[in-house]
Amino acid sequence: MWLIFVCVLIGVAFGYWFDIPFGSVDIKYLGLLFMALLDSFTYALVRDLTGHRNNNGPIFIRLVIGVVVGGFIIYFGEKSQLDLYLVALVPLAVGFSLNLYKFLPK
Amino acid sequence: MKSESTRASSTWQADNNHMNSRNKKSGRSQLSAMTLILALMVGIMLTLPFQVIDRAGSEPLPSESRQELINRMSKMVEENDQLRLELEQSRISAAGIEASVAAGEEASAELAEAMARYRILAGLDAVSGPGIRLTLSEEEAEVPPGTEITPYLIHQEDLLNIVNELWLAGAEAISIRSRDRTERLIMSSTIRCVGSLIDINNTRMTPPFDIFAIGDPDDLYTSLTMPRGVLEPLQFFNIHAEIVKLEEITLPPYGGTTLLQYARPAGEDE
């Protein structure tokens, strides 16, 4: 588990010292990406800790589906003059909550 | 339904038990590469608030709402009005100083007259004389289905064509009024579309427009109403033009700055 914290800290240091061009991406899509990352990350933890093998594929697929479906909802919502940002985040938030439910000790 | 939720609950519980028992047996879990990559990416994303704070003072954020931008623009317009007022007061005091200097040095009447003429040409003084008023307005039009509404609106090209025609017909001073704002046109004046508005001398204006021109009223009237003239195409798109000849009109001075940074009289050393 300590390896995860090390990775998070490395990520924070990397993002802090290097100028990641977040400003070029719409804040809605950044929010979506962050939520999708949290969902996939907790999903990955659940799978790893429950002893599943060959987890890379399912985790990657979950991340891609989360981003693509959410991005699709936001993009075409905007094209239709609809703000579906929160709607796009709901599936990811539900997934994140379920993952936490499985992950946290009862 | 109830049995399904019970089954799902028991599945999670089984997962949880399986996880706990496995952890107890092995004492450690195998982390997949994707988990570590995701942890790295989550860490990078956590720095987003720092970057947002860093940029907040220097450039507008994409997330800035429309209302915030409107508020900021209103504030800038107020500041602009205030600066224009200060500029006008400065000009008045400068004119007073010029007058006293001219009197003190007993400048010739010709010099004073020439100066007044140049000030009118530069648009720095209010000016009166005969001329015309052209009112341009967008009438409600029934746009045929499948047709763009753009031609039914007044654009920068329409105003530029009219102004060019007036200069060509001998207009000596021109100003454009929209609602409570009037802009005097000078040699550096700009007329351009900004979204649905028209920006004249950096002042946002909307139809209807009153274009005032000082000059021979008959010449100015004829130049605008001649066949195949600048106004003829507009009538096909329900843009209404009304011209009135006036015996006396007064145009305000130019409200912007006229500072020269690079241009200087030819042959003069720096």
Coordinates of C-alpha atoms in Angstrom, one line a residue:
Chain A
M1 CA 0.0 0.0 0.0
W2 CA 2.9 2.4 0.7
L3 CA 3.8 2.1 -3.0
I4 CA 0.4 3.8 -3.8
F5 CA 1.2 6.8 -1.5
V6 CA 4.6 7.1 -3.1
C7 CA 3.1 7.1 -6.5
V8 CA 0.5 9.8 -5.5
L9 CA 3.3 11.9 -4.0
I10 CA 5.5 11.5 -7.1
G11 CA 2.4 12.6 -9.2
V12 CA 1.9 15.6 -7.0
A13 CA 5.6 16.6 -7.2
F14 CA 5.6 16.1 -11.0
G15 CA 2.4 18.1 -11.5
Y16 CA 3.7 20.9 -9.1
W17 CA 7.1 21.3 -10.6
F18 CA 6.3 20.8 -14.3
D19 CA 3.8 23.1 -16.0
I20 CA 1.0 20.6 -17.0
P21 CA -1.2 22.5 -19.6
F22 CA -4.4 22.0 -17.7
G23 CA -5.6 25.5 -18.8
S24 CA -6.0 24.3 -22.4
V25 CA -8.7 21.8 -21.4
D26 CA -12.2 22.9 -20.5
I27 CA -12.7 22.7 -16.7
K28 CA -15.7 20.5 -17.3
Y29 CA -13.6 17.9 -19.0
L30 CA -10.9 18.2 -16.3
G31 CA -13.6 17.5 -13.7
L32 CA -14.8 14.5 -15.7
L33 CA -11.2 13.1 -16.1
F34 CA -10.6 13.5 -12.3
M35 CA -13.8 11.7 -11.4
A36 CA -13.0 9.0 -13.9
L37 CA -9.5 8.6 -12.5
L38 CA -10.9 8.3 -8.9
D39 CA -13.5 5.8 -10.0
S40 CA -10.9 3.7 -11.9
F41 CA -8.4 4.0 -9.1
T42 CA -10.7 2.8 -6.4
Y43 CA -11.9 0.0 -8.8
A44 CA -8.3 -1.0 -9.3
L45 CA -7.7 -1.0 -5.5
V46 CA -10.8 -3.2 -5.0
R47 CA -9.7 -5.7 -7.7
D48 CA -6.1 -5.8 -6.4
L49 CA -7.0 -6.2 -2.8
T50 CA -9.6 -8.9 -3.5
G51 CA -6.9 -10.9 -5.1
H52 CA -8.0 -10.7 -8.8
R53 CA -5.3 -11.4 -11.4
N54 CA -4.7 -9.6 -14.7
N55 CA -6.4 -6.4 -13.7
N56 CA -4.7 -4.0 -16.1
G57 CA -7.2 -4.7 -18.9
P58 CA -10.4 -4.2 -16.9
I59 CA -9.1 -1.1 -15.2
F60 CA -8.0 0.5 -18.4
I61 CA -11.4 -0.4 -20.1
R62 CA -13.3 1.1 -17.1
L63 CA -11.2 4.3 -17.3
V64 CA -11.7 4.6 -21.1
I65 CA -15.4 3.9 -20.9
G66 CA -15.9 6.4 -18.1
V67 CA -14.0 9.2 -19.9
V68 CA -15.6 8.5 -23.3
V69 CA -19.2 8.1 -22.1
G70 CA -19.0 11.1 -19.8
G71 CA -17.2 13.2 -22.5
F72 CA -19.9 12.1 -25.0
I73 CA -22.7 13.3 -22.7
I74 CA -21.0 16.7 -22.0
Y75 CA -20.0 17.4 -25.6
F76 CA -23.3 16.5 -27.2
G77 CA -25.2 18.2 -24.4
E78 CA -23.4 21.4 -25.2
K79 CA -24.2 21.0 -28.8
S80 CA -27.8 20.7 -27.9
Q81 CA -27.6 23.8 -25.6
L82 CA -28.0 21.5 -22.5
D83 CA -25.7 21.5 -19.5
L84 CA -25.4 17.8 -18.8
Y85 CA -22.1 18.1 -16.8
L86 CA -23.6 16.7 -13.5
V87 CA -25.5 14.0 -15.4
A88 CA -22.2 12.8 -16.9
L89 CA -20.5 12.6 -13.5
V90 CA -23.3 10.6 -11.9
P91 CA -22.3 7.2 -13.2
L92 CA -18.7 7.8 -12.2
A93 CA -19.8 9.0 -8.8
V94 CA -22.0 6.0 -8.3
G95 CA -19.1 3.7 -9.3
F96 CA -16.7 5.5 -7.0
S97 CA -19.2 5.2 -4.1
L98 CA -19.7 1.4 -4.7
N99 CA -16.0 0.9 -4.9
L100 CA -15.5 2.7 -1.6
Y101 CA -18.3 0.6 -0.1
K102 CA -16.5 -2.6 -1.1
F103 CA -13.1 -1.2 -0.2
L104 CA -13.7 0.3 3.2
P105 CA -13.7 -2.0 6.2
K106 CA -17.3 -2.9 7.5
Chain B
M1 CA -36.1 -7.2 -6.6
K2 CA -35.5 -7.7 -3.0
S3 CA -33.8 -11.0 -3.7
E4 CA -31.5 -9.3 -6.3
S5 CA -30.4 -6.6 -3.8
T6 CA -29.9 -9.3 -1.2
R7 CA -27.8 -11.2 -3.7
A8 CA -25.7 -8.2 -4.6
S9 CA -25.2 -7.4 -0.9
S10 CA -24.1 -10.9 -0.3
T11 CA -21.7 -10.8 -3.3
W12 CA -20.0 -7.6 -1.9
Q13 CA -19.8 -9.2 1.5
A14 CA -18.2 -12.3 -0.1
D15 CA -15.8 -10.0 -1.9
N16 CA -15.0 -8.3 1.3
N17 CA -14.5 -11.5 3.2
H18 CA -12.4 -12.9 0.4
M19 CA -10.3 -9.7 0.5
N20 CA -9.8 -9.9 4.3
S21 CA -9.1 -13.6 4.4
R22 CA -6.6 -13.2 1.5
N23 CA -4.9 -10.3 3.1
K24 CA -4.6 -12.2 6.3
K25 CA -3.2 -15.2 4.6
S26 CA -0.6 -13.4 2.4
G27 CA -0.1 -10.3 4.5
R28 CA 0.3 -8.2 1.3
S29 CA -1.5 -7.7 -2.0
Q30 CA -0.2 -7.6 -5.5
L31 CA -0.7 -4.2 -7.0
S32 CA -1.3 -4.1 -10.7
A33 CA 0.6 -1.6 -12.9
M34 CA -2.6 0.3 -13.8
T35 CA -3.2 0.9 -10.1
L36 CA 0.2 2.6 -9.8
I37 CA -0.3 4.6 -13.0
L38 CA -3.7 5.7 -11.8
A39 CA -2.2 6.7 -8.4
L40 CA 0.4 8.8 -10.3
M41 CA -2.3 10.4 -12.5
V42 CA -4.5 11.2 -9.4
G43 CA -1.4 12.8 -7.8
I44 CA -0.9 15.0 -10.9
M45 CA -4.5 15.9 -11.0
L46 CA -4.3 16.9 -7.3
T47 CA -2.0 19.8 -8.4
L48 CA -4.7 21.3 -10.5
P49 CA -6.0 23.7 -7.8
F50 CA -2.4 25.1 -7.3
Q51 CA -2.2 25.9 -11.0
V52 CA -5.7 27.5 -11.0
I53 CA -4.6 29.7 -8.1
D54 CA -1.4 30.7 -9.9
R55 CA -3.2 31.7 -13.0
A56 CA -6.1 33.4 -11.4
G57 CA -4.4 36.7 -11.2
S58 CA -2.9 36.7 -14.7
E59 CA -5.4 35.4 -17.2
P60 CA -9.1 34.7 -17.3
L61 CA -10.1 31.1 -16.6
P62 CA -12.0 29.0 -19.0
S63 CA -14.5 28.3 -16.2
E64 CA -15.3 32.0 -15.8
S65 CA -19.0 32.3 -16.1
R66 CA -20.7 34.6 -18.6
Q67 CA -22.1 36.7 -15.7
E68 CA -18.6 37.3 -14.4
L69 CA -17.4 38.5 -17.8
I70 CA -20.5 40.7 -18.1
N71 CA -19.7 42.3 -14.7
R72 CA -16.1 42.8 -15.7
M73 CA -17.1 44.4 -18.9
S74 CA -19.6 46.7 -17.2
K75 CA -16.8 47.8 -14.8
M76 CA -14.4 48.5 -17.7
V77 CA -17.1 50.5 -19.6
E78 CA -17.6 52.6 -16.4
E79 CA -13.8 53.1 -16.1
N80 CA -13.7 54.1 -19.8
D81 CA -16.5 56.6 -19.3
Q82 CA -14.6 58.1 -16.4
L83 CA -11.4 58.3 -18.3
R84 CA -13.2 60.0 -21.2
L85 CA -14.6 62.6 -18.8
E86 CA -11.1 63.2 -17.4
L87 CA -9.8 63.5 -20.9
E88 CA -12.5 66.0 -21.9
Q89 CA -11.6 68.1 -18.8
S90 CA -7.9 68.0 -19.7
R91 CA -8.7 69.2 -23.2
I92 CA -10.8 72.1 -21.9
S93 CA -7.9 73.2 -19.6
A94 CA -5.4 72.7 -22.4
A95 CA -7.5 74.9 -24.7
G96 CA -7.6 77.5 -22.0
I97 CA -3.8 77.4 -21.7
E98 CA -3.5 77.6 -25.5
A99 CA -5.7 80.6 -25.5
S100 CA -3.7 82.4 -22.8
V101 CA -0.4 81.6 -24.5
A102 CA -1.7 82.8 -27.8
A103 CA -2.9 86.0 -26.2
G104 CA 0.3 86.4 -24.3
E105 CA 2.5 86.0 -27.3
E106 CA 0.1 88.1 -29.5
A107 CA -0.2 85.3 -32.0
S108 CA -1.6 86.3 -35.3
A109 CA -5.3 85.8 -36.1
E110 CA -4.2 83.6 -39.0
L111 CA -2.3 81.2 -36.8
A112 CA -5.3 80.9 -34.4
E113 CA -7.6 80.3 -37.3
A114 CA -5.4 77.7 -38.8
M115 CA -5.1 76.0 -35.5
A116 CA -8.9 76.0 -35.1
R117 CA -9.2 74.5 -38.6
Y118 CA -6.8 71.7 -37.9
R119 CA -8.5 71.0 -34.6
I120 CA -11.8 70.5 -36.5
L121 CA -10.1 68.3 -39.1
A122 CA -8.5 66.3 -36.3
G123 CA -12.0 66.0 -34.7
L124 CA -10.8 67.6 -31.4
D125 CA -13.4 70.4 -31.3
A126 CA -17.2 70.3 -31.6
V127 CA -18.2 71.5 -35.0
S128 CA -21.5 72.9 -36.4
G129 CA -22.8 73.4 -39.9
P130 CA -25.4 72.3 -42.4
G131 CA -25.6 68.6 -43.3
I132 CA -27.8 65.5 -43.2
R133 CA -28.9 62.9 -40.8
L134 CA -29.2 59.3 -42.1
T135 CA -31.1 56.9 -39.8
L136 CA -30.4 53.3 -40.4
S137 CA -32.7 50.7 -38.7
E138 CA -33.3 47.0 -38.9
E139 CA -37.0 46.5 -39.6
E140 CA -38.6 43.2 -38.6
A141 CA -38.3 41.0 -41.6
E142 CA -39.8 37.6 -42.5
V143 CA -36.8 35.6 -43.2
P144 CA -37.6 32.9 -45.8
P145 CA -37.1 29.4 -44.4
G146 CA -33.6 28.0 -44.9
T147 CA -32.2 31.6 -45.4
E148 CA -29.6 33.1 -43.1
I149 CA -30.6 36.1 -41.1
T150 CA -27.2 37.7 -41.4
P151 CA -28.0 39.8 -44.5
Y152 CA -31.0 41.3 -42.6
L153 CA -28.7 42.9 -40.0
I154 CA -26.6 46.0 -40.3
H155 CA -22.9 45.1 -40.6
Q156 CA -19.6 47.0 -40.5
E157 CA -19.4 46.9 -44.3
D158 CA -22.7 48.8 -44.6
L159 CA -21.5 51.6 -42.2
L160 CA -18.1 51.7 -43.9
N161 CA -19.6 52.0 -47.3
I162 CA -21.9 54.8 -46.2
V163 CA -19.1 56.7 -44.5
N164 CA -16.8 56.4 -47.5
E165 CA -19.5 57.7 -49.7
L166 CA -20.1 60.7 -47.5
W167 CA -16.4 61.5 -47.3
L168 CA -16.3 61.2 -51.1
A169 CA -19.3 63.6 -51.4
G170 CA -17.5 66.3 -49.5
A171 CA -18.5 65.7 -45.9
E172 CA -16.2 67.6 -43.6
A173 CA -17.2 65.9 -40.3
I174 CA -19.1 62.8 -39.6
S175 CA -20.4 61.2 -36.4
I176 CA -22.5 58.1 -35.6
R177 CA -25.0 58.0 -32.8
S178 CA -26.5 54.9 -31.3
R179 CA -28.9 55.5 -28.4
D180 CA -27.2 57.8 -26.0
R181 CA -23.7 57.5 -27.4
T182 CA -22.2 59.5 -30.2
E183 CA -18.8 58.8 -31.8
R184 CA -17.1 61.4 -34.0
L185 CA -15.2 59.8 -36.8
I186 CA -11.5 60.9 -37.3
M187 CA -8.6 59.5 -39.4
S188 CA -7.9 56.7 -36.9
S189 CA -11.6 55.7 -36.3
T190 CA -12.5 52.1 -36.5
I191 CA -15.8 50.5 -37.4
R192 CA -16.0 46.7 -37.0
C193 CA -18.4 44.0 -36.0
V194 CA -17.9 42.4 -32.6
G195 CA -20.4 39.6 -32.3
S196 CA -23.9 41.1 -32.7
L197 CA -22.6 44.6 -31.9
I198 CA -20.7 47.1 -33.9
D199 CA -17.6 48.6 -32.3
I200 CA -17.0 52.3 -33.3
N201 CA -14.0 54.0 -31.8
N202 CA -14.0 51.1 -29.3
T203 CA -17.5 51.9 -28.2
R204 CA -20.1 49.1 -28.6
M205 CA -23.1 50.2 -30.5
T206 CA -26.4 48.7 -31.6
P207 CA -28.9 49.7 -34.3
P208 CA -30.6 52.0 -35.0
F209 CA -27.8 54.3 -36.1
D210 CA -28.0 58.0 -36.8
I211 CA -25.2 59.1 -39.1
F212 CA -24.6 62.8 -39.1
A213 CA -22.5 64.5 -41.7
I214 CA -21.6 68.1 -42.2
G215 CA -21.3 69.3 -45.7
D216 CA -23.4 70.4 -48.6
P217 CA -26.8 68.8 -47.8
D218 CA -27.8 68.4 -51.5
D219 CA -24.5 66.7 -52.4
L220 CA -24.6 64.4 -49.4
Y221 CA -28.2 63.5 -50.1
T222 CA -27.6 62.8 -53.8
S223 CA -24.5 60.7 -53.1
L224 CA -26.5 58.4 -50.8
T225 CA -29.7 58.1 -52.9
M226 CA -28.2 57.7 -56.4
P227 CA -29.2 54.5 -58.3
R228 CA -27.0 51.5 -57.5
G229 CA -25.7 53.6 -54.5
V230 CA -24.7 52.3 -51.1
L231 CA -28.3 52.3 -49.7
E232 CA -30.0 50.5 -52.6
P233 CA -29.0 46.9 -51.6
L234 CA -30.0 47.4 -48.0
Q235 CA -33.7 47.9 -48.9
F236 CA -33.9 44.3 -50.2
F237 CA -33.1 43.1 -46.7
N238 CA -35.6 45.3 -44.9
I239 CA -32.9 47.7 -43.6
H240 CA -34.7 51.0 -43.4
A241 CA -32.8 54.2 -44.3
E242 CA -34.2 57.7 -43.8
I243 CA -32.3 60.8 -44.9
V244 CA -33.1 64.3 -43.5
K245 CA -31.4 67.5 -44.7
L246 CA -30.6 69.8 -41.8
E247 CA -29.7 73.4 -41.8
E248 CA -27.7 73.3 -38.7
I249 CA -26.2 70.3 -36.8
T250 CA -23.6 70.1 -34.1
L251 CA -21.2 67.2 -33.9
P252 CA -19.3 66.5 -30.6
P253 CA -15.5 66.2 -30.5
Y254 CA -13.8 62.9 -30.7
G255 CA -13.7 61.3 -27.3
G256 CA -10.7 59.1 -27.5
T257 CA -7.0 59.8 -27.4
T258 CA -4.9 61.1 -30.2
L259 CA -1.4 60.7 -28.9
L260 CA 1.3 60.0 -31.5
Q261 CA 3.9 57.5 -30.5
Y262 CA 5.8 57.0 -33.7
A263 CA 4.7 59.5 -36.3
R264 CA 6.5 62.9 -36.4
P265 CA 6.9 65.7 -39.0
A266 CA 9.0 64.5 -41.9
G267 CA 12.6 65.6 -41.8
E268 CA 12.6 66.3 -38.1
D269 CA 15.3 64.5 -36.2
E270 CA 14.6 62.5 -33.1

